[in-house]
Coordinates of C-alpha atoms and ligand atoms in Angstrom, one line a residue:
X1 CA -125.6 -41.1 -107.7
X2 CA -125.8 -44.8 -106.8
X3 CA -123.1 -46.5 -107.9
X4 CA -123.2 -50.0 -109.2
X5 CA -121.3 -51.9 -106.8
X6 CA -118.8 -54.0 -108.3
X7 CA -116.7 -57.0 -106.9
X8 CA -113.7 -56.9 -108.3
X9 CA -111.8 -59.1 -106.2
X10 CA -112.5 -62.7 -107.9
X11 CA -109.8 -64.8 -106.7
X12 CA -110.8 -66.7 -103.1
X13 CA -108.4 -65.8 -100.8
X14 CA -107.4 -67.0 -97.3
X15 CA -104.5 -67.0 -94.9
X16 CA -101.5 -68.3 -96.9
X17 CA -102.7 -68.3 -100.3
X18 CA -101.9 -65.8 -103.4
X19 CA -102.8 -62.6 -102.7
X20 CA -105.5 -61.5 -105.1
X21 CA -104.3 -59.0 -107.8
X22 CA -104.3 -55.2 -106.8
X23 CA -107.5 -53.2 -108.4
X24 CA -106.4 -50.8 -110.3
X25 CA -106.2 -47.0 -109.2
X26 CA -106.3 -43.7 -111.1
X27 CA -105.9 -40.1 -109.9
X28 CA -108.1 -38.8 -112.9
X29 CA -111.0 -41.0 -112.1
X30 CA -110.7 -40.3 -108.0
X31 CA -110.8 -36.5 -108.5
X32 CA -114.0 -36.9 -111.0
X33 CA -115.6 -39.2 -108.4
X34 CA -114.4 -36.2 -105.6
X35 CA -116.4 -33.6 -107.1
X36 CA -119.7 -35.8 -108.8
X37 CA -119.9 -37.6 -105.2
X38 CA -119.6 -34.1 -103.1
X39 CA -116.7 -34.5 -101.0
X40 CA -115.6 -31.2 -102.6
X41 CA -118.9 -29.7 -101.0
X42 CA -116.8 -29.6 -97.3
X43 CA -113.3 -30.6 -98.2
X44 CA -110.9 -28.9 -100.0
X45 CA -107.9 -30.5 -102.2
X46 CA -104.7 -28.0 -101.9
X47 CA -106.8 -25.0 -100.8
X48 CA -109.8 -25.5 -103.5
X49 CA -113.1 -26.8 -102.6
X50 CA -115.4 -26.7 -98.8
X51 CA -114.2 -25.7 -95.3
X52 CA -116.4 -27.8 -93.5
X53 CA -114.7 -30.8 -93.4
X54 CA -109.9 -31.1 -93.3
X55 CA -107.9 -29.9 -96.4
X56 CA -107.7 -33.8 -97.6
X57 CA -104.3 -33.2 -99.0
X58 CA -102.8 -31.4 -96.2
X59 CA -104.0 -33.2 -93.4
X60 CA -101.1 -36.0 -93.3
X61 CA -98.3 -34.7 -95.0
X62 CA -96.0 -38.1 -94.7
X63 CA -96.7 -41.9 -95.0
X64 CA -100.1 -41.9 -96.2
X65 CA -101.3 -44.8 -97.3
X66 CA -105.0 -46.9 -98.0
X67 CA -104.4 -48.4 -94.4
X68 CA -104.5 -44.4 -92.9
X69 CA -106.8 -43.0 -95.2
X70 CA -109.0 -46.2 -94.2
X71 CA -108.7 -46.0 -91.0
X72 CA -109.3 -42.4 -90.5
X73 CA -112.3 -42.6 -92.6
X74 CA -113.6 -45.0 -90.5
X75 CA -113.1 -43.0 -87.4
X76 CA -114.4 -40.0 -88.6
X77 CA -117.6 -41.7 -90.9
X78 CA -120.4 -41.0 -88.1
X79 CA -119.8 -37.3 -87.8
X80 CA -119.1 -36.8 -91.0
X81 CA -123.1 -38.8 -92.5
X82 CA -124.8 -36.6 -90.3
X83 CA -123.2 -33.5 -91.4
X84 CA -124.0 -34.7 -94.8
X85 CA -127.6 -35.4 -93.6
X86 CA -127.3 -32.0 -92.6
X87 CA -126.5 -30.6 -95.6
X88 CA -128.8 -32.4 -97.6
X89 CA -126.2 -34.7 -99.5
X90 CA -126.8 -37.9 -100.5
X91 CA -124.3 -40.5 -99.2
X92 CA -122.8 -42.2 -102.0
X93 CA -121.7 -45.5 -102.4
X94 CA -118.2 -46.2 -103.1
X95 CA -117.4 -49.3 -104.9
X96 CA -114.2 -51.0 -104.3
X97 CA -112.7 -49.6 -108.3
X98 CA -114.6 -46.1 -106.6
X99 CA -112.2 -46.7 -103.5
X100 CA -108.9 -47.5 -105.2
X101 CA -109.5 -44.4 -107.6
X102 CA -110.2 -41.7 -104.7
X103 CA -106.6 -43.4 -103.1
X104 CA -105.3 -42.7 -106.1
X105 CA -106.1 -39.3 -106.2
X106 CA -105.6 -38.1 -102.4
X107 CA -102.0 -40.0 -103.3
X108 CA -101.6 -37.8 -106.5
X109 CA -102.5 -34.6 -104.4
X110 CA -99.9 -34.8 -101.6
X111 CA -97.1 -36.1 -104.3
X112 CA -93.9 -37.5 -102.8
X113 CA -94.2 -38.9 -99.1
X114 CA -91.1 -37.1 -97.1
X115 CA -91.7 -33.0 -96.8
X116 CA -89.0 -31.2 -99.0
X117 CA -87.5 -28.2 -98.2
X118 CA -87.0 -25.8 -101.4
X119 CA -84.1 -23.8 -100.7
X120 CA -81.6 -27.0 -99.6
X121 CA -83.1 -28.7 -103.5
X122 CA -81.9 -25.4 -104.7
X123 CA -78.6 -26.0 -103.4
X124 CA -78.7 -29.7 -104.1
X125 CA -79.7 -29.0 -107.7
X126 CA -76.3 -27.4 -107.9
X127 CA -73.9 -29.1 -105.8
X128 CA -75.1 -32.8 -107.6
X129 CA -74.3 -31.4 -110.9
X130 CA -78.1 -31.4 -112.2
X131 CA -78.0 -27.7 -113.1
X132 CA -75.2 -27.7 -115.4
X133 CA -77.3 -29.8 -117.8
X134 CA -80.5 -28.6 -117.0
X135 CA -82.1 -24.9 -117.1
X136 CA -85.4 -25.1 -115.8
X137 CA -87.2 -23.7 -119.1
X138 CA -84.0 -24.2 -121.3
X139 CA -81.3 -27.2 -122.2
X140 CA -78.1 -26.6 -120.8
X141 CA -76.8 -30.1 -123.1
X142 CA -77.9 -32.2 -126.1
X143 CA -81.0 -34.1 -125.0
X144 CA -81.0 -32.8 -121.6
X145 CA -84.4 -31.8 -121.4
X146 CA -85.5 -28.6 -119.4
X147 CA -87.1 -28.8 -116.0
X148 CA -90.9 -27.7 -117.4
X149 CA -90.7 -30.1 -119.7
X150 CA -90.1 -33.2 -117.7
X151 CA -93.6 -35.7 -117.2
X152 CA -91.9 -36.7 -114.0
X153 CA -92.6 -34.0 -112.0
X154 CA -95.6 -34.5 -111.5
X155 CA -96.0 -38.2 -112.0
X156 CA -94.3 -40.5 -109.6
X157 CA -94.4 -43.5 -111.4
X158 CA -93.0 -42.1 -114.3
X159 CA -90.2 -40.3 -111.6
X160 CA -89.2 -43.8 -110.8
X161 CA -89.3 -45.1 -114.6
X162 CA -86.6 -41.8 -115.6
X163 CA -84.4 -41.9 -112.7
X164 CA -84.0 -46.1 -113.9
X165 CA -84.2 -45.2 -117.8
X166 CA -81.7 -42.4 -118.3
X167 CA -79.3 -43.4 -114.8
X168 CA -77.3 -45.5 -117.3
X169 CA -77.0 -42.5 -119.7
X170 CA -76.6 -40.3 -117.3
X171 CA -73.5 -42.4 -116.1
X172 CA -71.8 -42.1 -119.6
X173 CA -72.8 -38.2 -119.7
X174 CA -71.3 -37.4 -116.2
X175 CA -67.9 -39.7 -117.0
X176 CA -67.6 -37.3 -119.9
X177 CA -67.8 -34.5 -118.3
X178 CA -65.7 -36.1 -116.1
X179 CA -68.1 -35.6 -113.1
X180 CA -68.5 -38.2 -110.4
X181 CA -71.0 -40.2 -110.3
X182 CA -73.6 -38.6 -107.9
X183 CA -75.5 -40.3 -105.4
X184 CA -78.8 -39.5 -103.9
X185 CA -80.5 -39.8 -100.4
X186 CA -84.5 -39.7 -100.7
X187 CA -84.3 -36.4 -98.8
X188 CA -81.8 -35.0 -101.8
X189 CA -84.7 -35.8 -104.2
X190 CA -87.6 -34.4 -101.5
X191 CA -85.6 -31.0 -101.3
X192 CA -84.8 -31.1 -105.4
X193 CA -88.7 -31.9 -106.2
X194 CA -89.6 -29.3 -103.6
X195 CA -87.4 -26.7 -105.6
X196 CA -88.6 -27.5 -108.6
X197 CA -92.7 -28.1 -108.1
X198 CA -92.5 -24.7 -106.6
X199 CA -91.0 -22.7 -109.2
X200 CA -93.5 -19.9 -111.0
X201 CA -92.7 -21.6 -114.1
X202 CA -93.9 -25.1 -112.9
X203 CA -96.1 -24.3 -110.3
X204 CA -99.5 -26.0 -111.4
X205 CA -98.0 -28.8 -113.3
X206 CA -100.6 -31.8 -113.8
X207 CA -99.9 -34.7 -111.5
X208 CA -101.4 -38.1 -112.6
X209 CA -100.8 -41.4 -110.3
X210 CA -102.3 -44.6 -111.5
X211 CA -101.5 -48.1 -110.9
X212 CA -102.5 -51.4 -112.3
X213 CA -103.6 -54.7 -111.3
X214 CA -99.7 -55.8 -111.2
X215 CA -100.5 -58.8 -112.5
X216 CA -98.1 -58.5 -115.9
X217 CA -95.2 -57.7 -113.6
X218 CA -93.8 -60.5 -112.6
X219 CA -93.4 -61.5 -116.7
X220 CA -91.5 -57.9 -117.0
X221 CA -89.3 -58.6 -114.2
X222 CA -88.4 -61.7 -115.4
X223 CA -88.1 -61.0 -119.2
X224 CA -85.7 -57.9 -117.9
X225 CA -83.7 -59.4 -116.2
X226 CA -84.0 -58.6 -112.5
X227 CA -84.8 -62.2 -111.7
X228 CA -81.1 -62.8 -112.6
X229 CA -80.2 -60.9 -109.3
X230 CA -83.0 -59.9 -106.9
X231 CA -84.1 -63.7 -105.7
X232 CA -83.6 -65.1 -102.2
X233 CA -81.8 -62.0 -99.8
X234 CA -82.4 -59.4 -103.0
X235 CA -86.0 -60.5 -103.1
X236 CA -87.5 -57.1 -104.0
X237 CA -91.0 -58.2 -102.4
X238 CA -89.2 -57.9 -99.0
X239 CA -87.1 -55.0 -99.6
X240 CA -89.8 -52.7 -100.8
X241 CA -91.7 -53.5 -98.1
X242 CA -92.0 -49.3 -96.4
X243 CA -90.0 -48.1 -99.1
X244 CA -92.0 -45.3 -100.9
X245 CA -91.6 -44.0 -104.1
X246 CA -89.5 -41.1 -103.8
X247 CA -87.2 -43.8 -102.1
X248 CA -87.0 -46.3 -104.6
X249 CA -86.7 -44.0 -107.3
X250 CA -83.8 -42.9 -106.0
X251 CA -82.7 -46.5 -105.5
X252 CA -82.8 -46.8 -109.0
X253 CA -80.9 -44.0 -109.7
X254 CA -78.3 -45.1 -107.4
X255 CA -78.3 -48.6 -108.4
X256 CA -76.5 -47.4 -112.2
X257 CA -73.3 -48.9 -111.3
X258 CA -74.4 -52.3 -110.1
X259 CA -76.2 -53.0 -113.0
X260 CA -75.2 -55.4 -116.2
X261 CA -74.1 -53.3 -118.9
X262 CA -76.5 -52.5 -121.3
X263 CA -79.3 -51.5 -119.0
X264 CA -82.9 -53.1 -119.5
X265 CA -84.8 -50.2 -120.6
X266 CA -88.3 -50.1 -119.1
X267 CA -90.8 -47.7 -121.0
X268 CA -93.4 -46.0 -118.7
X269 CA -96.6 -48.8 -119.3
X270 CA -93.7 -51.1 -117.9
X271 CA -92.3 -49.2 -115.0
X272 CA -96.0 -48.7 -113.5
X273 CA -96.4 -52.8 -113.7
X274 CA -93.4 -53.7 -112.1
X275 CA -94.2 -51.1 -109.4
X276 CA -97.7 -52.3 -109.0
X277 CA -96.6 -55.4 -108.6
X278 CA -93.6 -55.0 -106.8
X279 CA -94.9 -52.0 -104.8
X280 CA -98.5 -51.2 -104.4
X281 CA -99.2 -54.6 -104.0
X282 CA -97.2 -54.2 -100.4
X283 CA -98.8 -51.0 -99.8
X284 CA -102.6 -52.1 -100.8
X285 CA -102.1 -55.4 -98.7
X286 CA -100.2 -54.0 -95.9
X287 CA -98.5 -56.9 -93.8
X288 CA -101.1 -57.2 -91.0
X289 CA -100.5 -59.7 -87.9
X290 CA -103.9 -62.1 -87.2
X291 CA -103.2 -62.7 -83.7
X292 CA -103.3 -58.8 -83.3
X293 CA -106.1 -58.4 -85.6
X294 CA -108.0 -60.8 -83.5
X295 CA -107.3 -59.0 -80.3
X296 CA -108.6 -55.4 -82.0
X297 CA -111.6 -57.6 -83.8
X298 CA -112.8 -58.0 -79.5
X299 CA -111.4 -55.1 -78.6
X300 CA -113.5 -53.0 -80.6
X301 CA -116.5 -54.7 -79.9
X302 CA -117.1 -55.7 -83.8
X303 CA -116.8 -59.5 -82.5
X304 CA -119.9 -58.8 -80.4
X305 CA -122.0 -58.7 -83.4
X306 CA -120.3 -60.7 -85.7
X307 CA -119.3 -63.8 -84.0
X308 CA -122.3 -65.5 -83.6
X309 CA -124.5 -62.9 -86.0
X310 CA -126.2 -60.3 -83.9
X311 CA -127.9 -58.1 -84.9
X312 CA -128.2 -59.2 -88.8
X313 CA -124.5 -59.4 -88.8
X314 CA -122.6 -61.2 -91.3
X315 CA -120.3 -63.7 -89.5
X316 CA -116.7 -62.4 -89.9
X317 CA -114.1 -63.5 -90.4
X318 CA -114.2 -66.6 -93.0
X319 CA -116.3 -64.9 -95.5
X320 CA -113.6 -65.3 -98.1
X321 CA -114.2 -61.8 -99.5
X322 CA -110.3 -60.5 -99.9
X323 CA -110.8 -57.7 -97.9
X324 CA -108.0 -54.8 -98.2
X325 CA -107.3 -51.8 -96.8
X326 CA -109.1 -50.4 -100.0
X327 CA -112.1 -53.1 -100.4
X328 CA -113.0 -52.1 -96.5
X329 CA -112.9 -48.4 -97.9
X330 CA -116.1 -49.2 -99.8
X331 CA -117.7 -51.6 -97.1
X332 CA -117.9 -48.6 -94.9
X333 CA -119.8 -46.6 -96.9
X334 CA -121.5 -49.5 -97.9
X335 CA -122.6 -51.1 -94.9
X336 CA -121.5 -48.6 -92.1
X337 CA -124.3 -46.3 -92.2
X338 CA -126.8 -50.2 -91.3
X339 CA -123.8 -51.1 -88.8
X340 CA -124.2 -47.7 -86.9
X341 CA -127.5 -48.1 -86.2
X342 CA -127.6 -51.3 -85.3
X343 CA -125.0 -49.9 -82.8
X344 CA -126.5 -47.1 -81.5
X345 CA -130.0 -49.9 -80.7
X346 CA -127.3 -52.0 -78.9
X347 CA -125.8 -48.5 -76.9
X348 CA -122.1 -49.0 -78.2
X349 CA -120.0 -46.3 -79.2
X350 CA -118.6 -46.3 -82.8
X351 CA -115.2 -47.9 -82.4
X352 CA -112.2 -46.1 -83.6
X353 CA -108.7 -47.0 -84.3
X354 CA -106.0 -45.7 -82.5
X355 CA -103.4 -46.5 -85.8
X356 CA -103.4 -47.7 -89.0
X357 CA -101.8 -50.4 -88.1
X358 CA -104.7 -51.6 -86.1
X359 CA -106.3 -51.0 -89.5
X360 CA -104.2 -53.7 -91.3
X361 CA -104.1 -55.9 -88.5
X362 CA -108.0 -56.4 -88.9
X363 CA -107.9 -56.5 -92.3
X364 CA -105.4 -59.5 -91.9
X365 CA -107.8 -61.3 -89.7
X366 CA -110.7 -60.7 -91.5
X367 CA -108.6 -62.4 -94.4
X368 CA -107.8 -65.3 -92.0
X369 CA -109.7 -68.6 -92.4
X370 CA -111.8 -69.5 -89.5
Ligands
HEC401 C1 -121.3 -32.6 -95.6 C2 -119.9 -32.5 -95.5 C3 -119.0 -33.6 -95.9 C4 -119.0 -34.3 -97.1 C5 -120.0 -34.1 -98.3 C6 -117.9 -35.3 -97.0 N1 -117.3 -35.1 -95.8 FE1 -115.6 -36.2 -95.3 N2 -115.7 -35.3 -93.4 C7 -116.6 -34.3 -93.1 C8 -116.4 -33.9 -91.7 C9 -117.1 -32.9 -90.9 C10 -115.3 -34.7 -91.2 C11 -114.6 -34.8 -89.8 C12 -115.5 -35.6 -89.0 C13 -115.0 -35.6 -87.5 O1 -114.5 -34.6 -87.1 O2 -115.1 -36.7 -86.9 C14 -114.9 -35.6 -92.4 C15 -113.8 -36.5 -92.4 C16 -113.3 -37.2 -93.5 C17 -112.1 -38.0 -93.5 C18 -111.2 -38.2 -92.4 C19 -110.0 -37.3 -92.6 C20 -108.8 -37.4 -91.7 O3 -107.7 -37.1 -92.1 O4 -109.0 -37.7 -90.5 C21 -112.0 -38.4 -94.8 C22 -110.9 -39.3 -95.4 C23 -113.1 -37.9 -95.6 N3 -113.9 -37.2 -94.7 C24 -113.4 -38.2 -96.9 C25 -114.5 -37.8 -97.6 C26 -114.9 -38.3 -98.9 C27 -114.0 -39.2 -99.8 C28 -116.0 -37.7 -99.2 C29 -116.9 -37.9 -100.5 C30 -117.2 -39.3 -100.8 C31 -116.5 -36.9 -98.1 N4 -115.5 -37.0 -97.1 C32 -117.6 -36.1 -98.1 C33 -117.6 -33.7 -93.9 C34 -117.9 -34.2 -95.1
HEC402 C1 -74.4 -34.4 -118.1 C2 -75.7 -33.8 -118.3 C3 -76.7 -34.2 -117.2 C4 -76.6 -34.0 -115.9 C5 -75.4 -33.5 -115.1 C6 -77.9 -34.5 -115.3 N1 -78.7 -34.9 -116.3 FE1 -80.6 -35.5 -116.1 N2 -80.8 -35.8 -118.1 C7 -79.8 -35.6 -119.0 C8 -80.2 -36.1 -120.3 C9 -79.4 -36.1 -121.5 C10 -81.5 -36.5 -120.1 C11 -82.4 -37.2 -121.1 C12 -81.9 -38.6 -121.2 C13 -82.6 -39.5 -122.0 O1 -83.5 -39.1 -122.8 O2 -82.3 -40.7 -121.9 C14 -81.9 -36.3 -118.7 C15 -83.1 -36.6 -118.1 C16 -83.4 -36.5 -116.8 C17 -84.7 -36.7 -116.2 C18 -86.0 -37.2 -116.9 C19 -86.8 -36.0 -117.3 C20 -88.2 -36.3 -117.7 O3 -88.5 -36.3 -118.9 O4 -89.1 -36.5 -116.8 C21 -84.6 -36.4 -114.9 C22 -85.8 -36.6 -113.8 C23 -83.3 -36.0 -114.6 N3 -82.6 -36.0 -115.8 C24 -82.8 -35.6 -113.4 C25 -81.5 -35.3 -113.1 C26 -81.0 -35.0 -111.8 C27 -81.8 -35.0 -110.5 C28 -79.7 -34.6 -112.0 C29 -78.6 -34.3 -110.9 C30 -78.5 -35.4 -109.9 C31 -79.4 -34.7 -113.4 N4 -80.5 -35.1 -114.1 C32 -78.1 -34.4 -114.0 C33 -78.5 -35.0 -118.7 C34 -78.0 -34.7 -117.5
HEC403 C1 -76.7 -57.4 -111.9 C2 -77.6 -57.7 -110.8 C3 -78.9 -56.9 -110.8 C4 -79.9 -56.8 -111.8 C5 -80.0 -57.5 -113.1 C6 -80.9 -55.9 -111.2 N1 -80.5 -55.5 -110.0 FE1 -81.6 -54.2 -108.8 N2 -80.1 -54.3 -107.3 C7 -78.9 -55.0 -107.5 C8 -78.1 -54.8 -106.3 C9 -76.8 -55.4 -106.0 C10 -78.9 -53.9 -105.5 C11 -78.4 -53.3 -104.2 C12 -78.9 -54.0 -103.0 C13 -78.4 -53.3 -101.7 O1 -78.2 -52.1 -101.8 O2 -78.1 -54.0 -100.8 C14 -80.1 -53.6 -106.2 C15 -81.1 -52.8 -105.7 C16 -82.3 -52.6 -106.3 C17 -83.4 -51.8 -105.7 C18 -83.4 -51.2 -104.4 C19 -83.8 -52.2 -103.3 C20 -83.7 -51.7 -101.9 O3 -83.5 -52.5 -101.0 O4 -83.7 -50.5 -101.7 C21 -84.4 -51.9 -106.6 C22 -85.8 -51.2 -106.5 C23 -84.0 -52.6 -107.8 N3 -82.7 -53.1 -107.5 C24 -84.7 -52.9 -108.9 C25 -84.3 -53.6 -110.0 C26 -85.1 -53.9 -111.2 C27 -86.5 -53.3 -111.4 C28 -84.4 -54.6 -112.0 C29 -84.7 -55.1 -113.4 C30 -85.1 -54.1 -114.4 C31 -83.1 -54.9 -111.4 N4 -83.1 -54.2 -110.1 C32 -82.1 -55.6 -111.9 C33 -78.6 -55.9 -108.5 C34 -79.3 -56.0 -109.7
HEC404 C1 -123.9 -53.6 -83.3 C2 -123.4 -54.7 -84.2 C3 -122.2 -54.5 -85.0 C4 -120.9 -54.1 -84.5 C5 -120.5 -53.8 -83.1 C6 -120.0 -54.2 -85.7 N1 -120.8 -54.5 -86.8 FE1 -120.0 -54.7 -88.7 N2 -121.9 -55.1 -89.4 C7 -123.0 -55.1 -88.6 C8 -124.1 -55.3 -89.5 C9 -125.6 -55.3 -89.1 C10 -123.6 -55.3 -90.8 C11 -124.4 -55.5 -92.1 C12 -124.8 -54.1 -92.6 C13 -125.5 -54.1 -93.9 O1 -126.1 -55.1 -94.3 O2 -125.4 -53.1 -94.6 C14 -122.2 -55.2 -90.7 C15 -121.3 -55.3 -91.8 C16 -119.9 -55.2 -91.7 C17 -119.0 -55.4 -92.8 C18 -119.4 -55.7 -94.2 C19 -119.4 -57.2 -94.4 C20 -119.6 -57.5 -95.9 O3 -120.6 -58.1 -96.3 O4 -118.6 -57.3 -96.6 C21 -117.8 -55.3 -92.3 C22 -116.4 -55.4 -93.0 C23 -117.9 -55.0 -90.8 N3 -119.2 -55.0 -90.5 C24 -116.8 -54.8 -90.0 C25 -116.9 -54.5 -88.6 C26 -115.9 -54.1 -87.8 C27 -114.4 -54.1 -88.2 C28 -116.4 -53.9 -86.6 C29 -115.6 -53.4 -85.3 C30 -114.7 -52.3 -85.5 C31 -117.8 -54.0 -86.7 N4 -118.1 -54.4 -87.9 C32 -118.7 -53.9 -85.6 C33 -123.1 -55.0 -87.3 C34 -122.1 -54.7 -86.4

């Protein structure tokens, strides 16, 4: 059950410098390492699995990212080793690849971020045209393909990758047709996924999110083309900063009729570069603020120990580590169990954060040079 822990995070990293590449994430892996590591034992995954600890997927239905489920962890890691004492299960280790894949997975099991409601998708389905081309288990036009058929459904990277790929086509289609071009909100695309995920004939579909190391991305955004247009105010670093998926596939969608004519097609291997790159990289390393990390770093007594390296403590920050909001995933489980004792011998309580931005905030001064 002991996992090898790995360091994946090779490049040095320190206030101002490149941000080390993202370590790669993959639903498939996360929920193998859910059941062979015995969270399944006490927590259940839409319904399936043990009542002792929260429905993981149900638990935060909006927003969830590795800064919340870090966080939240975190708080909750005490209670939850000693009910796994209790039950006799061995606490695993979790390597930093172990950490990214579980995100991956709790990601994959909630899908898109924003709640949908069904019966307005219904509607919207209609009203925005989508029905007239496809049935849900049939084709309503050449090519169109029908609802069970479509991979994005339950994969949002590819969601993002087809909204971009056939927007173009979908242009041309709807201009013969003479249709308007039709716009999307993210909440248009909540309520239509909503409609459709729930339908008997799709209910169960496979979901699958996985993302890469970004690091071929910035070649593919540059060999497409977006370079051309998204520098200085367009810089898509800064835009897709909070943006989640649901909302920048629809930004694609939406962005059809700004684009050069004819459209850079992006296959699927592509799309979930650039996103990685573009996108998880901002979501993995969260924009944390030093000065306030600093403040919850005293705060929450962790300065105590290692400041000046009390009680066996590692001085921190300034080890040079890269530590994410994933990476400090796996040092819990790691190192937590050794850090709570040490506590409980020094009479402190087990500090908790009160957001997950607290969570990001340390993790950007544990990042900071000292
Ligand atoms: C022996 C039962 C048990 C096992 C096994 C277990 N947990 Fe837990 N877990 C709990 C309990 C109980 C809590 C709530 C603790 C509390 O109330 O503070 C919890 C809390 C959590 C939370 C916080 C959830 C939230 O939204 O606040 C996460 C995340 C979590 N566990 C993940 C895992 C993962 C991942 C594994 C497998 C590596 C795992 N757990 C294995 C019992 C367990
Ligand atoms: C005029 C016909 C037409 C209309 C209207 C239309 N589509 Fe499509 N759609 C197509 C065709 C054709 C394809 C396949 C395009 C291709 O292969 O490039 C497609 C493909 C797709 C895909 C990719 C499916 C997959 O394999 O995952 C999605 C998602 C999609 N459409 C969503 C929509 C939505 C949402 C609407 C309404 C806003 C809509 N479509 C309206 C013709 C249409
Ligand atoms: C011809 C210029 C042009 C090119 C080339 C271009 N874009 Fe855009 N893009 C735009 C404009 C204009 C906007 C709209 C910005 C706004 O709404 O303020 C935009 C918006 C976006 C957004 C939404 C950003 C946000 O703030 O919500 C994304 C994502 C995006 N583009 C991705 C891409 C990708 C990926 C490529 C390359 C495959 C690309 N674009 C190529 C002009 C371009
Ligand atoms: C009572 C002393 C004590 C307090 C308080 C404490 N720690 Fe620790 N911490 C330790 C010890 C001891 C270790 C080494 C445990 C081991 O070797 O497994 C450690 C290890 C760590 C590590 C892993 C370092 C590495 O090698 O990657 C991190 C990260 C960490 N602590 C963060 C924190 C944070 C954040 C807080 C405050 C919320 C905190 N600690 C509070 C004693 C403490």
């Amino acid at each position: 059950m002991m996992r090898e822990l790995c360091i994946c995070v090779l490049t040095v990293w320190s206030a101002g410098a490149a941000v080390p590449p993202v370590i790669p994430g993959d639903s498939e892996r996360g929920a193998k390492l859910f059941e062979n590591e015995r969270c399944v034992a006490c927590h259940s995954v839409n319904g399936k699995g043990g009542k002792m600890g929260m429905d993981l997927s149900a638990r935060v239905d909006r927003g969830f990212t590795p800064a919340l489920l870090a966080s939240a962890m975190w708080n909750h890691a005490p209670v939850m080793w000693s009910a796994m004492e209790g039950a006799g299960i061995e606490r695993p280790q979790l390597s930093p690849s172990d950490a990214a894949d579980l995100f991956a997975y709790l990601y994959s099991t909630r899908f898109f971020d924003k709640p949908g409601d069904a019966a307005r998708g219904k509607q919207a389905f209609a009203d925005r045209h989508c029905a007239e081309c496809h049935g849900i288990t049939e084709s309503r036009a050449e090519g169109a393909p029908p609802v069970v058929k479509w991979d994005s459904l339950g994969q949002p990277m590819v969601l993002v990758q087809q909204m971009w790929d056939h927007s173009s086509r979908m242009r041309e289609a709807f201009a013969r047709k003479k249709i308007a071009w039709q716009e999307l909100t993210a909440q248009d695309l909540s309520d239509i996924l909503a409609y459709l995920r729930n339908l008997p004939e799709t209910r169960g579909v496979n979901t699958h999110f996985s993302f890469t190391t970004g690091e071929g991305g910035q070649a593919i955004f540059e060999a497409k083309g977006c370079v051309k247009c998204h520098v200085g105010k367009l810089a898509l670093e800064d835009r897709l900063h909070n943006l989640d998926l649901t909302e920048i596939a629809v930004d694609m969608w939406n962005h059809a009729p700004r684009m050069i004519q004819p459209v850079p097609q992006l296959s699927e291997d592509e799309m979930r570069q650039l996103l990685s790159y573009l996108w998880m990289r901002q979501f993995v390393y969260a924009k944390g603020d030093v000065g306030r990390g600093k403040q919850v770093f005293a705060a929450k007594h962790c300065a105590e120990c290692h400041n000046g390296g009390e009680h066996g403590a590692p001085p921190l920050p300034g080890q040079g580590r890269g530590y994410s909001e994933i990476t400090i995933v796996s040092a819990l489980w790691k190192h937590g169990p050794q850090m709570f004792t040490r506590m409980r011998q020094a009479k402190m309580a087990w500090p908790r954060f009160s957001s997950p931005q607290q969570m990001s905030d340390l993790v950007a001064y544990l990042n900071s040079v000292q």
